[in-house]
Amino acid sequence: MKYPANILEVGALLPDYMGFIFWEKSARYFDSVIPDLPKSIKKVGVFVNENIEVILAKAQKYDLQAIQLHGQESVAFCQDLKNKIENKIEIIKVFSVDDSFDFDVLKPFETVCDYFLFDTKGKLPGGNGTTFDWKVLEKYPSSKPFFLSGGIGIDEIEAVKEIAKTNLPLYAIDVNSKFEIEPGLKNIEKLDSFKNNLKTLNL
């Protein structure tokens, strides 16, 4: 999210999470004021290979309830961050997935983050607008709940419903670029339609 008026419009739809990107190279870079949102919405700060002091400062400034790590952050980095936030803020560690993704890399991260997020491997750390082959998740070896991301839009509704029927610990659906009018500006009608189509899912 980027624009205050649009943030309030999306907030009225009561998503569980709302993301704010603090990576300066992103077209969605956020450097504004977050308007008052319903308390049920968790504000997520998205960071890419940022230092912990900056993350903590942003978390305090914007009253973040979750931190999404979208770079090559190490297990030690996640542990250090976890110690400093004292479990008061959720940590979501992102992994870029393609057909050859090695799920063994996840194991050391299980104790240092609250959730994984699987995005499509692309040129940018995120927001590439393409989906990966979700069949690779059949190899998922963990019980750690995860967010599913990567080019999810209206056309993916049936596929989302199918993966939700599996025994995978799917926790949340992360949507972004497929619902944008421009970077950071969301189409409210499309989001509302998507939400209504997925109401039957217990996510």
Backbone as a printed PyTorch tensor [residue, N CA C, xyz], in Angstrom:
tensor([[[  0.8370,  -1.1880,   0.0000],
         [  0.0000,   0.0000,   0.0000],
         [  0.8800,   1.2490,   0.0000]],

        [[  0.2990,   2.3290,  -0.5710],
         [  1.1180,   3.5240,  -0.7220],
         [  0.3610,   4.8300,  -0.4620]],

        [[ -0.9060,   4.8810,  -0.8580],
         [ -1.6530,   6.1340,  -0.8150],
         [ -2.7040,   6.1200,   0.2980]],

        [[ -2.6910,   7.1300,   1.1890],
         [ -3.5690,   7.1290,   2.3570],
         [ -5.0520,   6.8840,   2.0700]],

        [[ -5.6010,   7.5510,   1.0640],
         [ -7.0280,   7.3590,   0.7600],
         [ -7.2990,   5.9220,   0.3290]],

        [[ -6.4160,   5.3730,  -0.4700],
         [ -6.5510,   3.9940,  -0.9460],
         [ -6.3580,   2.9990,   0.2020]],

        [[ -5.4590,   3.3430,   1.1300],
         [ -5.2370,   2.5080,   2.3150],
         [ -6.5320,   2.3890,   3.1130]],

        [[ -7.2460,   3.4970,   3.2780],
         [ -8.5110,   3.4730,   4.0150],
         [ -9.5730,   2.6600,   3.2760]],

        [[ -9.5870,   2.7570,   1.9440],
         [-10.5580,   1.9860,   1.1540],
         [-10.3090,   0.4880,   1.2980]],

        [[ -9.0430,   0.0960,   1.2200],
         [ -8.7030,  -1.3170,   1.3920],
         [ -8.9760,  -1.7360,   2.8410]],

        [[ -8.6830,  -0.8510,   3.7760],
         [ -8.9340,  -1.1420,   5.1750],
         [-10.4010,  -1.4490,   5.4590]],

        [[-11.2850,  -0.8200,   4.7150],
         [-12.7230,  -1.0570,   4.8930],
         [-13.1180,  -2.4820,   4.5130]],

        [[-12.2820,  -3.1490,   3.7230],
         [-12.5370,  -4.5450,   3.3450],
         [-12.0610,  -5.5170,   4.4320]],

        [[-11.3790,  -4.9910,   5.4350],
         [-10.8910,  -5.7640,   6.5810],
         [ -9.9920,  -6.9490,   6.2040]],

        [[ -8.9170,  -6.6810,   5.4590],
         [ -7.9430,  -7.7550,   5.2570],
         [ -7.2720,  -8.0790,   6.5870]],

        [[ -6.7190,  -9.2710,   6.7050],
         [ -6.0300,  -9.6360,   7.9450],
         [ -4.7060,  -8.8970,   8.0830]],

        [[ -4.0490,  -8.6680,   6.9510],
         [ -2.7520,  -7.9920,   6.9270],
         [ -2.7610,  -6.9180,   5.8380]],

        [[ -1.9510,  -5.8970,   6.0310],
         [ -1.7520,  -4.8820,   5.0010],
         [ -0.2640,  -4.5500,   4.9500]],

        [[  0.3160,  -4.6080,   3.7580],
         [  1.7550,  -4.4700,   3.6170],
         [  2.2150,  -3.0790,   3.2110]],

        [[  3.3640,  -2.6840,   3.7780],
         [  3.9950,  -1.4060,   3.4540],
         [  5.4640,  -1.6730,   3.1540]],

        [[  5.8800,  -1.3040,   1.9660],
         [  7.2210,  -1.6540,   1.5070],
         [  8.2250,  -0.5600,   1.8660]],

        [[  9.2470,  -0.9600,   2.5980],
         [ 10.2890,  -0.0360,   3.0290],
         [ 11.6170,  -0.3200,   2.3200]],

        [[ 11.5200,  -0.7380,   1.0760],
         [ 12.7000,  -0.9480,   0.2290],
         [ 12.7070,   0.1770,  -0.7930]],

        [[ 13.6820,   1.0600,  -0.7170],
         [ 13.6620,   2.3020,  -1.4910],
         [ 13.6660,   2.1060,  -3.0000]],

        [[ 14.1420,   0.9650,  -3.4610],
         [ 14.1930,   0.7250,  -4.9040],
         [ 12.8380,   0.3160,  -5.4790]],

        [[ 11.8710,   0.0560,  -4.6270],
         [ 10.5580,  -0.3930,  -5.0860],
         [  9.7020,   0.7850,  -5.5390]],

        [[  8.9110,   0.5520,  -6.5970],
         [  7.9460,   1.5620,  -7.0490],
         [  6.8430,   1.7420,  -6.0160]],

        [[  6.7390,   0.8030,  -5.0820],
         [  5.7170,   0.8730,  -4.0290],
         [  6.3040,   1.3660,  -2.6970]],

        [[  7.4910,   1.9140,  -2.7570],
         [  8.1590,   2.3660,  -1.5230],
         [  7.2500,   3.2960,  -0.7390]],

        [[  7.1280,   3.0110,   0.5600],
         [  6.2180,   3.7810,   1.4120],
         [  7.0090,   4.7420,   2.2900]],

        [[  6.6290,   6.0160,   2.2160],
         [  7.2830,   7.0410,   3.0420],
         [  6.2570,   8.1150,   3.3710]],

        [[  5.1130,   7.6640,   3.8720],
         [  4.0150,   8.5690,   4.1550],
         [  3.5040,   8.3060,   5.5620]],

        [[  2.2590,   8.6550,   5.8080],
         [  1.6200,   8.4300,   7.1050],
         [  0.5260,   7.3870,   6.9390]],

        [[  0.5490,   6.3690,   7.7830],
         [ -0.5040,   5.3560,   7.7230],
         [ -1.7210,   5.8910,   8.4730]],

        [[ -2.8550,   6.0210,   7.7810],
         [ -4.0550,   6.5030,   8.4790],
         [ -4.5440,   5.4660,   9.4930]],

        [[ -5.4210,   5.8870,  10.3700],
         [ -5.9560,   4.9670,  11.3790],
         [ -6.7310,   3.8440,  10.7010]],

        [[ -6.3720,   2.6170,  11.0500],
         [ -7.0030,   1.4350,  10.4770],
         [ -7.6930,   0.6300,  11.5710]],

        [[ -8.6460,  -0.2210,  11.1990],
         [ -9.2470,  -1.1110,  12.1950],
         [ -8.1750,  -1.9190,  12.9090]],

        [[ -8.3310,  -2.1010,  14.2090],
         [ -7.3300,  -2.7900,  15.0190],
         [ -7.0860,  -4.2310,  14.5760]],

        [[ -8.0580,  -4.8140,  13.8810],
         [ -7.9150,  -6.2140,  13.4600],
         [ -6.8990,  -6.3860,  12.3340]],

        [[ -6.5640,  -5.2970,  11.6440],
         [ -5.6280,  -5.3660,  10.5190],
         [ -4.1980,  -5.2570,  11.0340]],

        [[ -3.3880,  -6.2560,  10.7090],
         [ -1.9830,  -6.2220,  11.1060],
         [ -1.1620,  -5.5020,  10.0290]],

        [[ -0.4390,  -4.4970,  10.4470],
         [  0.4020,  -3.7410,   9.5220],
         [  1.7460,  -4.4500,   9.3760]],

        [[  2.1130,  -4.7130,   8.1300],
         [  3.3300,  -5.4620,   7.8240],
         [  4.3490,  -4.5480,   7.1630]],

        [[  5.5370,  -4.5130,   7.7080],
         [  6.6260,  -3.8040,   7.0610],
         [  7.4530,  -4.7730,   6.2460]],

        [[  7.6580,  -4.4460,   4.9700],
         [  8.4100,  -5.3240,   4.0610],
         [  9.8160,  -4.7540,   3.8690]],

        [[ 10.8210,  -5.5870,   4.1690],
         [ 12.2100,  -5.1490,   4.1230],
         [ 13.0420,  -6.0950,   3.2590]],

        [[ 14.0600,  -5.5420,   2.6180],
         [ 14.9550,  -6.3340,   1.7680],
         [ 16.3940,  -6.0880,   2.2090]],

        [[ 16.9970,  -7.0710,   2.8690],
         [ 18.3990,  -6.9800,   3.3100],
         [ 18.6870,  -5.6850,   4.0790]],

        [[ 17.7580,  -5.3150,   4.9360],
         [ 17.9000,  -4.0910,   5.7270],
         [ 18.5980,  -4.4110,   7.0540]],

        [[ 19.2240,  -3.4060,   7.6660],
         [ 19.8430,  -3.6700,   8.9620],
         [ 18.7810,  -3.6230,  10.0660]],

        [[ 19.0600,  -4.3110,  11.1410],
         [ 18.0620,  -4.4940,  12.1950],
         [ 17.6530,  -3.1680,  12.8310]],

        [[ 18.5860,  -2.2460,  12.9880],
         [ 18.2640,  -0.9700,  13.6190],
         [ 17.2060,  -0.2170,  12.8160]],

        [[ 17.3260,  -0.2470,  11.4980],
         [ 16.3420,   0.4240,  10.6360],
         [ 14.9840,  -0.2770,  10.7500]],

        [[ 14.9940,  -1.6000,  10.7460],
         [ 13.7460,  -2.3590,  10.8780],
         [ 13.0420,  -2.0110,  12.1880]],

        [[ 13.8020,  -1.9980,  13.2750],
         [ 13.2160,  -1.6960,  14.5810],
         [ 12.6680,  -0.2670,  14.6340]],

        [[ 13.3690,   0.6600,  14.0000],
         [ 12.9130,   2.0560,  13.9810],
         [ 11.6100,   2.1890,  13.2050]],

        [[ 11.5300,   1.5140,  12.0650],
         [ 10.3020,   1.5600,  11.2650],
         [  9.1530,   0.8730,  12.0050]],

        [[  9.4590,  -0.2200,  12.6740],
         [  8.4350,  -0.9550,  13.4140],
         [  7.8280,  -0.0790,  14.4980]],

        [[  8.6710,   0.7110,  15.1480],
         [  8.1830,   1.6050,  16.1920],
         [  7.4330,   2.7910,  15.6020]],

        [[  7.9840,   3.3810,  14.5570],
         [  7.3740,   4.5680,  13.9420],
         [  5.9820,   4.2780,  13.3990]],

        [[  5.8310,   3.1090,  12.7520],
         [  4.5660,   2.7950,  12.0930],
         [  3.7120,   1.7840,  12.8670]],

        [[  4.1480,   1.4430,  14.0740],
         [  3.4020,   0.4930,  14.9030],
         [  3.1050,  -0.7940,  14.1230]],

        [[  4.1660,  -1.4210,  13.6520],
         [  4.0140,  -2.6330,  12.8510],
         [  3.7130,  -3.8390,  13.7330]],

        [[  2.8500,  -4.7060,  13.2240],
         [  2.5510,  -5.9600,  13.9200],
         [  3.2640,  -7.1560,  13.2800]],

        [[  3.8340,  -6.9300,  12.1090],
         [  4.5510,  -8.0090,  11.4220],
         [  5.6740,  -7.4240,  10.5830]],

        [[  6.7280,  -8.2210,  10.4260],
         [  7.8760,  -7.8470,   9.6050],
         [  8.0900,  -8.9380,   8.5740]],

        [[  8.1220,  -8.5300,   7.3080],
         [  8.3460,  -9.4830,   6.2200],
         [  9.7550,  -9.2690,   5.6780]],

        [[ 10.5540, -10.3260,   5.7350],
         [ 11.9490, -10.2660,   5.2910],
         [ 12.0410, -10.8540,   3.8960]],

        [[ 12.3190,  -9.9780,   2.9270],
         [ 12.2080, -10.3720,   1.5230],
         [ 13.5540, -10.4640,   0.8170]],

        [[ 14.6290, -10.5040,   1.6150],
         [ 15.9480, -10.5780,   1.0030],
         [ 16.6280, -11.8940,   1.2900]],

        [[ 17.9650, -11.8330,   1.4520],
         [ 18.7460, -13.0370,   1.7530],
         [ 19.1310, -13.0730,   3.2340]],

        [[ 18.1990, -12.6890,   4.0810],
         [ 18.4700, -12.6540,   5.5210],
         [ 18.8080, -14.0560,   6.0360]],

        [[ 19.8300, -14.1220,   6.8690],
         [ 20.3080, -15.4020,   7.3900],
         [ 19.4930, -15.8500,   8.5980]],

        [[ 19.7120, -17.0940,   9.0040],
         [ 19.0850, -17.6250,  10.2140],
         [ 19.5250, -16.8010,  11.4200]],

        [[ 20.8170, -16.4820,  11.4870],
         [ 21.3540, -15.6990,  12.5980],
         [ 20.7100, -14.3180,  12.6550]],

        [[ 20.5000, -13.7060,  11.4920],
         [ 19.8480, -12.3950,  11.4330],
         [ 18.4260, -12.4910,  11.9870]],

        [[ 17.6850, -13.5110,  11.5490],
         [ 16.3010, -13.6920,  12.0100],
         [ 16.2590, -13.9320,  13.5170]],

        [[ 17.2280, -14.7010,  14.0160],
         [ 17.2850, -14.9710,  15.4470],
         [ 17.5590, -13.6880,  16.2340]],

        [[ 18.4800, -12.8890,  15.7280],
         [ 18.8150, -11.6290,  16.3800],
         [ 17.5970, -10.7040,  16.3970]],

        [[ 16.8970, -10.6240,  15.2710],
         [ 15.6980,  -9.7930,  15.1840],
         [ 14.6210, -10.3020,  16.1360]],

        [[ 14.4410, -11.6040,  16.1560],
         [ 13.4510, -12.2260,  17.0330],
         [ 13.7370, -11.8840,  18.5030]],

        [[ 15.0000, -11.9470,  18.8690],
         [ 15.3850, -11.6300,  20.2500],
         [ 15.0760, -10.1720,  20.5950]],

        [[ 15.3140,  -9.2880,  19.6280],
         [ 15.1560,  -7.8600,  19.9080],
         [ 13.7000,  -7.4040,  19.9230]],

        [[ 12.8440,  -8.0970,  19.1880],
         [ 11.4230,  -7.7180,  19.2160],
         [ 10.6640,  -8.5030,  20.2800]],

        [[ 11.3580,  -9.4380,  20.9190],
         [ 10.8190, -10.1920,  22.0530],
         [  9.4590, -10.8220,  21.7570]],

        [[  9.3300, -11.3670,  20.5460],
         [  8.1110, -12.0670,  20.1310],
         [  6.8640, -11.1760,  20.1010]],

        [[  7.0600,  -9.8640,  20.1110],
         [  5.9120,  -8.9550,  20.0880],
         [  5.4510,  -8.6360,  18.6650]],

        [[  6.2960,  -8.9680,  17.7020],
         [  5.9860,  -8.7170,  16.2870],
         [  6.2260, -10.0050,  15.5110]],

        [[  5.3150, -10.3340,  14.6190],
         [  5.4650, -11.5500,  13.8180],
         [  6.5900, -11.3800,  12.7970]],

        [[  7.3170, -12.4430,  12.5590],
         [  8.3570, -12.4490,  11.5280],
         [  7.9300, -13.3960,  10.4150]],

        [[  7.8780, -12.8600,   9.2070],
         [  7.5140, -13.6360,   8.0210],
         [  8.7440, -13.6850,   7.1240]],

        [[  9.2750, -14.8810,   6.8970],
         [ 10.4730, -15.0050,   6.0410],
         [ 10.0540, -15.4640,   4.6580]],

        [[ 10.4820, -14.7070,   3.6640],
         [ 10.1000, -14.9670,   2.2750],
         [ 11.1430, -15.8330,   1.5740]],

        [[ 10.6490, -16.7580,   0.7620],
         [ 11.5080, -17.5750,  -0.0840],
         [ 10.9790, -17.5240,  -1.5170]],

        [[ 11.8900, -17.2550,  -2.4430],
         [ 11.5290, -17.2080,  -3.8570],
         [ 11.5980, -18.6150,  -4.4380]],

        [[ 10.5000, -19.0480,  -5.0290],
         [ 10.3500, -20.4460,  -5.4300],
         [ 10.2940, -20.6010,  -6.9460]],

        [[ 10.9900, -21.6220,  -7.4330],
         [ 10.8200, -22.0730,  -8.8140],
         [ 10.7670, -23.5980,  -8.7880]],

        [[ 10.7720, -24.2260,  -9.9450],
         [ 10.6090, -25.6890, -10.0100],
         [ 11.7280, -26.4490,  -9.3150]],

        [[ 12.8870, -25.8110,  -9.1480],
         [ 14.0330, -26.5050,  -8.5550],
         [ 14.2820, -26.0910,  -7.1040]],

        [[ 13.3050, -25.4530,  -6.4780],
         [ 13.4960, -24.9640,  -5.1070],
         [ 13.8190, -26.1120,  -4.1510]],

        [[ 14.8400, -25.8890,  -3.3090],
         [ 15.2650, -26.8960,  -2.3410],
         [ 14.6250, -26.6010,  -0.9790]],

        [[ 13.6280, -27.3940,  -0.6140],
         [ 12.9080, -27.1580,   0.6350],
         [ 13.7610, -27.4190,   1.8750]],

        [[ 14.9060, -28.0350,   1.7170],
         [ 15.7870, -28.2860,   2.8580],
         [ 16.2980, -26.9870,   3.4830]],

        [[ 16.3040, -25.9040,   2.6920],
         [ 16.8170, -24.6340,   3.2180],
         [ 15.8890, -24.0600,   4.2970]],

        [[ 14.6580, -24.5530,   4.3620],
         [ 13.6890, -24.0060,   5.3130],
         [ 13.9480, -24.4220,   6.7540]],

        [[ 14.4680, -25.6180,   6.9180],
         [ 14.5540, -26.2310,   8.2500],
         [ 15.1830, -25.3180,   9.3140]],

        [[ 16.3400, -24.7050,   9.0550],
         [ 16.9680, -23.8770,  10.0890],
         [ 16.1470, -22.6370,  10.4600]],

        [[ 15.2330, -22.2300,   9.5760],
         [ 14.4440, -21.0220,   9.8180],
         [ 13.1870, -21.2890,  10.6470]],

        [[ 12.8620, -22.5480,  10.8550],
         [ 11.5850, -22.8650,  11.5060],
         [ 11.4640, -22.2710,  12.9030]],

        [[ 12.5630, -22.1890,  13.6250],
         [ 12.5030, -21.7050,  15.0080],
         [ 12.7150, -20.1930,  15.1250]],

        [[ 13.0430, -19.5270,  14.0280],
         [ 13.3790, -18.1010,  14.1060],
         [ 12.3730, -17.2060,  13.3870]],

        [[ 11.3000, -17.8000,  12.8570],
         [ 10.2590, -16.9890,  12.2410],
         [  8.8960, -17.6050,  12.5330]],

        [[  7.8680, -16.8010,  12.3710],
         [  6.5100, -17.2630,  12.6660],
         [  5.8420, -17.8950,  11.4520]],

        [[  6.1820, -17.3680,  10.2810],
         [  5.5810, -17.8630,   9.0470],
         [  6.6120, -17.8330,   7.9310]],

        [[  6.4150, -18.7050,   6.9410],
         [  7.1260, -18.5930,   5.6770],
         [  6.1880, -17.9170,   4.6760]],

        [[  6.7720, -17.3050,   3.6550],
         [  5.9950, -16.8070,   2.5260],
         [  6.6860, -17.2740,   1.2600]],

        [[  5.9200, -17.9110,   0.3770],
         [  6.4790, -18.4110,  -0.8770],
         [  6.0280, -17.5200,  -2.0240]],

        [[  7.0150, -16.9200,  -2.6750],
         [  6.7730, -16.0120,  -3.7910],
         [  7.4460, -16.5920,  -5.0360]],

        [[  7.1080, -16.0270,  -6.1730],
         [  7.7060, -16.4960,  -7.4250],
         [  9.1040, -15.9280,  -7.5980]],

        [[ 10.0440, -16.7800,  -7.9540],
         [ 11.4010, -16.3160,  -8.2170],
         [ 11.3890, -15.4820,  -9.4910]],

        [[ 11.8770, -14.2490,  -9.3860],
         [ 11.8710, -13.3460, -10.5410],
         [ 12.9860, -12.3330, -10.4600]],

        [[ 12.9180, -11.3150, -11.3310],
         [ 13.9760, -10.3130, -11.3840],
         [ 13.9990,  -9.4330, -10.1340]],

        [[ 12.8180,  -9.1810,  -9.5740],
         [ 12.7120,  -8.3310,  -8.3970],
         [ 12.4560,  -9.1860,  -7.1600]],

        [[ 12.7230,  -8.6530,  -5.9480],
         [ 12.4470,  -9.4160,  -4.7300],
         [ 10.9810,  -9.7780,  -4.5690]],

        [[ 10.0900,  -9.0260,  -5.2250],
         [  8.6640,  -9.3190,  -5.1590],
         [  7.9300,  -8.4630,  -6.1630]],

        [[  6.6180,  -8.6650,  -6.2720],
         [  5.8230,  -7.8420,  -7.1790],
         [  6.0690,  -8.1080,  -8.6510]],

        [[  6.5060,  -9.3320,  -8.9710],
         [  6.7780,  -9.6530, -10.3760],
         [  5.5150, -10.0000, -11.1640]],

        [[  4.4250, -10.2770, -10.4430],
         [  3.1450, -10.5110, -11.1080],
         [  2.9800, -11.8580, -11.7600]],

        [[  3.8270, -12.8240, -11.4250],
         [  3.7150, -14.1570, -12.0140],
         [  3.6060, -15.2110, -10.9120]],

        [[  2.9270, -16.2960, -11.2430],
         [  2.7820, -17.3860, -10.2840],
         [  3.8320, -18.4590, -10.5630]],

        [[  4.1860, -19.2130,  -9.5260],
         [  5.0390, -20.3840,  -9.7280],
         [  4.1380, -21.6140,  -9.7380]],

        [[  4.6840, -22.7370, -10.1260],
         [  3.9090, -23.9770, -10.1740],
         [  3.6770, -24.4790,  -8.7590]],

        [[  2.4520, -24.3380,  -8.2820],
         [  2.1580, -24.6790,  -6.8990],
         [  2.3000, -26.1690,  -6.6020]],

        [[  2.4490, -26.9710,  -7.6290],
         [  2.6400, -28.4080,  -7.4020],
         [  3.9320, -28.6980,  -6.6430]],

        [[  4.8970, -27.7880,  -6.7370],
         [  6.1490, -28.0070,  -6.0060],
         [  5.8980, -28.0260,  -4.4990]],

        [[  4.8080, -27.4190,  -4.0640],
         [  4.4950, -27.3880,  -2.6290],
         [  4.0900, -28.7550,  -2.0950]],

        [[  3.8390, -29.6930,  -2.9940],
         [  3.5620, -31.0610,  -2.5530],
         [  4.7690, -31.6380,  -1.8060]],

        [[  5.9410, -31.0530,  -2.0470],
         [  7.1730, -31.5030,  -1.3830],
         [  7.4140, -30.7780,  -0.0620]],

        [[  6.5000, -29.8850,   0.3160],
         [  6.6940, -29.0830,   1.5280],
         [  6.8360, -29.9950,   2.7370]],

        [[  7.9720, -29.9330,   3.4360],
         [  8.2490, -30.9010,   4.5000],
         [  7.9170, -30.4140,   5.9140]],

        [[  7.3870, -29.2110,   6.0250],
         [  7.2520, -28.5700,   7.3300],
         [  5.7980, -28.4260,   7.7510]],

        [[  5.5990, -28.1910,   9.0390],
         [  4.2690, -27.8780,   9.5560],
         [  4.1270, -26.3710,   9.7980]],

        [[  5.1810, -25.6250,   9.4840],
         [  5.1560, -24.1710,   9.6660],
         [  4.1160, -23.5630,   8.7170]],

        [[  3.1550, -22.7830,   9.2370],
         [  2.1510, -22.1510,   8.3680],
         [  2.8220, -21.1960,   7.3830]],

        [[  2.2490, -21.0950,   6.1790],
         [  2.8570, -20.2190,   5.1810],
         [  1.8370, -19.3620,   4.4400]],

        [[  2.3390, -18.2300,   3.9510],
         [  1.5870, -17.3530,   3.0610],
         [  1.8950, -17.8040,   1.6350]],

        [[  0.9010, -17.8030,   0.7750],
         [  1.1120, -18.1000,  -0.6410],
         [  1.0210, -16.7950,  -1.4110]],

        [[  2.0550, -16.5090,  -2.1940],
         [  2.1330, -15.2470,  -2.9090],
         [  2.5970, -15.4990,  -4.3480]],

        [[  2.6900, -14.4180,  -5.1070],
         [  3.2180, -14.5150,  -6.4620],
         [  2.1670, -14.4610,  -7.5430]],

        [[  1.8110, -13.2580,  -7.9840],
         [  0.9270, -13.0910,  -9.1290],
         [ -0.4730, -13.6440,  -8.9600]],

        [[ -0.9920, -13.6660,  -7.7540],
         [ -2.3300, -14.2010,  -7.5170],
         [ -3.3740, -13.1300,  -7.8040]],

        [[ -4.3230, -13.5000,  -8.6690],
         [ -5.3900, -12.5790,  -9.0450],
         [ -6.7150, -13.3080,  -9.1630]],

        [[ -7.6800, -12.6570,  -9.7830],
         [ -9.0180, -13.2370,  -9.9500],
         [ -8.9560, -14.5850, -10.6660]],

        [[ -8.0840, -14.6990, -11.6580],
         [ -7.9970, -15.9380, -12.4570],
         [ -7.4620, -17.1200, -11.6570]],

        [[ -6.8740, -16.8530, -10.5060],
         [ -6.3020, -17.9310,  -9.6910],
         [ -7.2480, -18.4180,  -8.5820]],

        [[ -8.4650, -17.9080,  -8.5450],
         [ -9.3920, -18.2440,  -7.4550],
         [ -9.6160, -19.7480,  -7.3330]],

        [[ -9.8780, -20.4080,  -8.4490],
         [-10.1600, -21.8590,  -8.3850],
         [ -8.9290, -22.6350,  -7.9460]],

        [[ -7.7510, -22.2060,  -8.4020],
         [ -6.5140, -22.8780,  -8.0050],
         [ -6.2560, -22.6820,  -6.5120]],

        [[ -6.5760, -21.4930,  -6.0040],
         [ -6.4300, -21.2310,  -4.5690],
         [ -7.3570, -22.1480,  -3.7780]],

        [[ -8.5800, -22.2910,  -4.2470],
         [ -9.5460, -23.1540,  -3.5580],
         [ -9.0610, -24.6050,  -3.5320]],

        [[ -8.4240, -25.0270,  -4.6150],
         [ -7.9350, -26.4080,  -4.6850],
         [ -6.7800, -26.6460,  -3.7170]],

        [[ -5.8510, -25.7070,  -3.6670],
         [ -4.7040, -25.9040,  -2.7700],
         [ -5.1500, -25.7970,  -1.3090]],

        [[ -6.2210, -25.0530,  -1.0720],
         [ -6.7420, -24.9390,   0.2910],
         [ -7.3710, -26.2470,   0.7720]],

        [[ -7.7200, -27.1190,  -0.1650],
         [ -8.3320, -28.4070,   0.1880],
         [ -7.2850, -29.4370,   0.6120]],

        [[ -6.0250, -29.1400,   0.3610],
         [ -4.9570, -30.0860,   0.6870],
         [ -4.6330, -30.0270,   2.1800]],

        [[ -3.7120, -30.8670,   2.5930],
         [ -3.2830, -30.8670,   3.9900],
         [ -2.1440, -29.8920,   4.2620]],

        [[ -1.7980, -29.0950,   3.2710],
         [ -0.7240, -28.1190,   3.4610],
         [ -1.1560, -27.0560,   4.4680]],

        [[ -0.2220, -26.5730,   5.3160],
         [ -0.5580, -25.5650,   6.3270],
         [ -0.6530, -24.1540,   5.7310]],

        [[ -1.4950, -24.0110,   4.7040],
         [ -1.6990, -22.7110,   4.0630],
         [ -2.3790, -21.7740,   5.0540]],

        [[ -1.7310, -20.6640,   5.3550],
         [ -2.2190, -19.7440,   6.3740],
         [ -2.9080, -18.5150,   5.7790]],

        [[ -2.3570, -17.9960,   4.6780],
         [ -2.8940, -16.7580,   4.1090],
         [ -2.5580, -16.6580,   2.6280]],

        [[ -3.3710, -15.8930,   1.9270],
         [ -3.1400, -15.5910,   0.5140],
         [ -2.6700, -14.1450,   0.4130]],

        [[ -1.5100, -13.9530,  -0.1920],
         [ -0.9170, -12.6330,  -0.3310],
         [ -1.1660, -12.1370,  -1.7550]],

        [[ -1.9080, -11.0330,  -1.8780],
         [ -2.1870, -10.4850,  -3.2120],
         [ -1.5880,  -9.0960,  -3.3290]],

        [[ -1.2430,  -8.7400,  -4.5690],
         [ -0.6270,  -7.4320,  -4.7690],
         [ -0.8140,  -6.9380,  -6.1970]],

        [[  0.1300,  -7.2570,  -7.0770],
         [  0.2000,  -6.5950,  -8.3760],
         [ -1.0150,  -6.8340,  -9.2770]],

        [[ -1.6490,  -7.9960,  -9.1610],
         [ -2.8030,  -8.2920, -10.0260],
         [ -4.0370,  -7.4530,  -9.6600]],

        [[ -3.9540,  -6.7420,  -8.5560],
         [ -5.0760,  -5.9050,  -8.1160],
         [ -4.7270,  -4.4220,  -8.1540]],

        [[ -3.6780,  -4.0830,  -8.9030],
         [ -3.2130,  -2.7050,  -8.9180],
         [ -3.6350,  -1.9330, -10.1680]],

        [[ -3.9660,  -0.6680,  -9.9410],
         [ -4.1950,   0.2830, -11.0250],
         [ -2.8420,   0.8470, -11.4600]],

        [[ -1.9920,   1.0490, -10.4680],
         [ -0.5860,   1.4170, -10.6530],
         [  0.1250,   0.9350,  -9.3920]],

        [[  1.4630,   0.9060,  -9.3920],
         [  2.1530,   0.3770,  -8.2120],
         [  1.7160,   1.0510,  -6.9100]],

        [[  1.2170,   0.2360,  -5.9850],
         [  0.8050,   0.7450,  -4.6840],
         [ -0.6270,   1.2340,  -4.6080]],

        [[ -1.3250,   1.3060,  -5.7520],
         [ -2.7170,   1.7700,  -5.7860],
         [ -3.6180,   0.5970,  -6.1690]],

        [[ -4.4760,   0.1830,  -5.2280],
         [ -5.2680,  -1.0300,  -5.4220],
         [ -6.6620,  -0.7540,  -5.9730]],

        [[ -7.1390,  -1.7120,  -6.7910],
         [ -8.4900,  -1.6760,  -7.3420],
         [ -9.4380,  -2.2890,  -6.3100]],

        [[-10.2540,  -1.4650,  -5.6820],
         [-11.0960,  -1.9100,  -4.5800],
         [-12.1450,  -2.9190,  -5.0340]],

        [[-12.7310,  -2.6870,  -6.2140],
         [-13.7730,  -3.5980,  -6.7060],
         [-13.2190,  -5.0010,  -6.9260]],

        [[-12.0320,  -5.0820,  -7.4980],
         [-11.4060,  -6.3950,  -7.7340],
         [-11.0800,  -7.0900,  -6.4240]],

        [[-10.5570,  -6.3320,  -5.4720],
         [-10.2260,  -6.9190,  -4.1700],
         [-11.4830,  -7.4270,  -3.4620]],

        [[-12.5540,  -6.6590,  -3.5260],
         [-13.8030,  -7.0460,  -2.8840],
         [-14.3540,  -8.3200,  -3.5130]],

        [[-14.2790,  -8.4020,  -4.8380],
         [-14.7490,  -9.5930,  -5.5390],
         [-13.9250, -10.8130,  -5.1590]],

        [[-12.6160, -10.6350,  -5.0950],
         [-11.7210, -11.7310,  -4.7300],
         [-12.0290, -12.2150,  -3.3130]],

        [[-12.1750, -11.2850,  -2.4070],
         [-12.4680, -11.6310,  -1.0180],
         [-13.7790, -12.4100,  -0.9170]],

        [[-14.8080, -11.9410,  -1.6080],
         [-16.1100, -12.6060,  -1.5450],
         [-16.0650, -14.0090,  -2.1300]],

        [[-15.2230, -14.1940,  -3.1440],
         [-15.0900, -15.5320,  -3.7580],
         [-14.3620, -16.5130,  -2.8620]],

        [[-13.5850, -16.0040,  -1.9290],
         [-12.7940, -16.8840,  -1.0650],
         [-13.3460, -16.9840,   0.3600]],

        [[-14.5480, -16.4460,   0.5780],
         [-15.1140, -16.4460,   1.9180],
         [-15.2800, -17.8410,   2.5140]],

        [[-15.4320, -18.8330,   1.6350],
         [-15.6540, -20.1980,   2.1220],
         [-14.3850, -20.8390,   2.6660]],

        [[-13.2270, -20.2380,   2.3760],
         [-11.9730, -20.8200,   2.8420],
         [-11.7270, -20.4310,   4.2930]],

        [[-11.2270, -21.3580,   5.0500],
         [-10.9510, -21.0940,   6.4620],
         [ -9.5140, -20.6410,   6.6450]],

        [[ -9.2260, -19.4430,   6.1520],
         [ -7.8660, -18.8960,   6.2260],
         [ -7.8500, -17.7130,   7.1890]]])
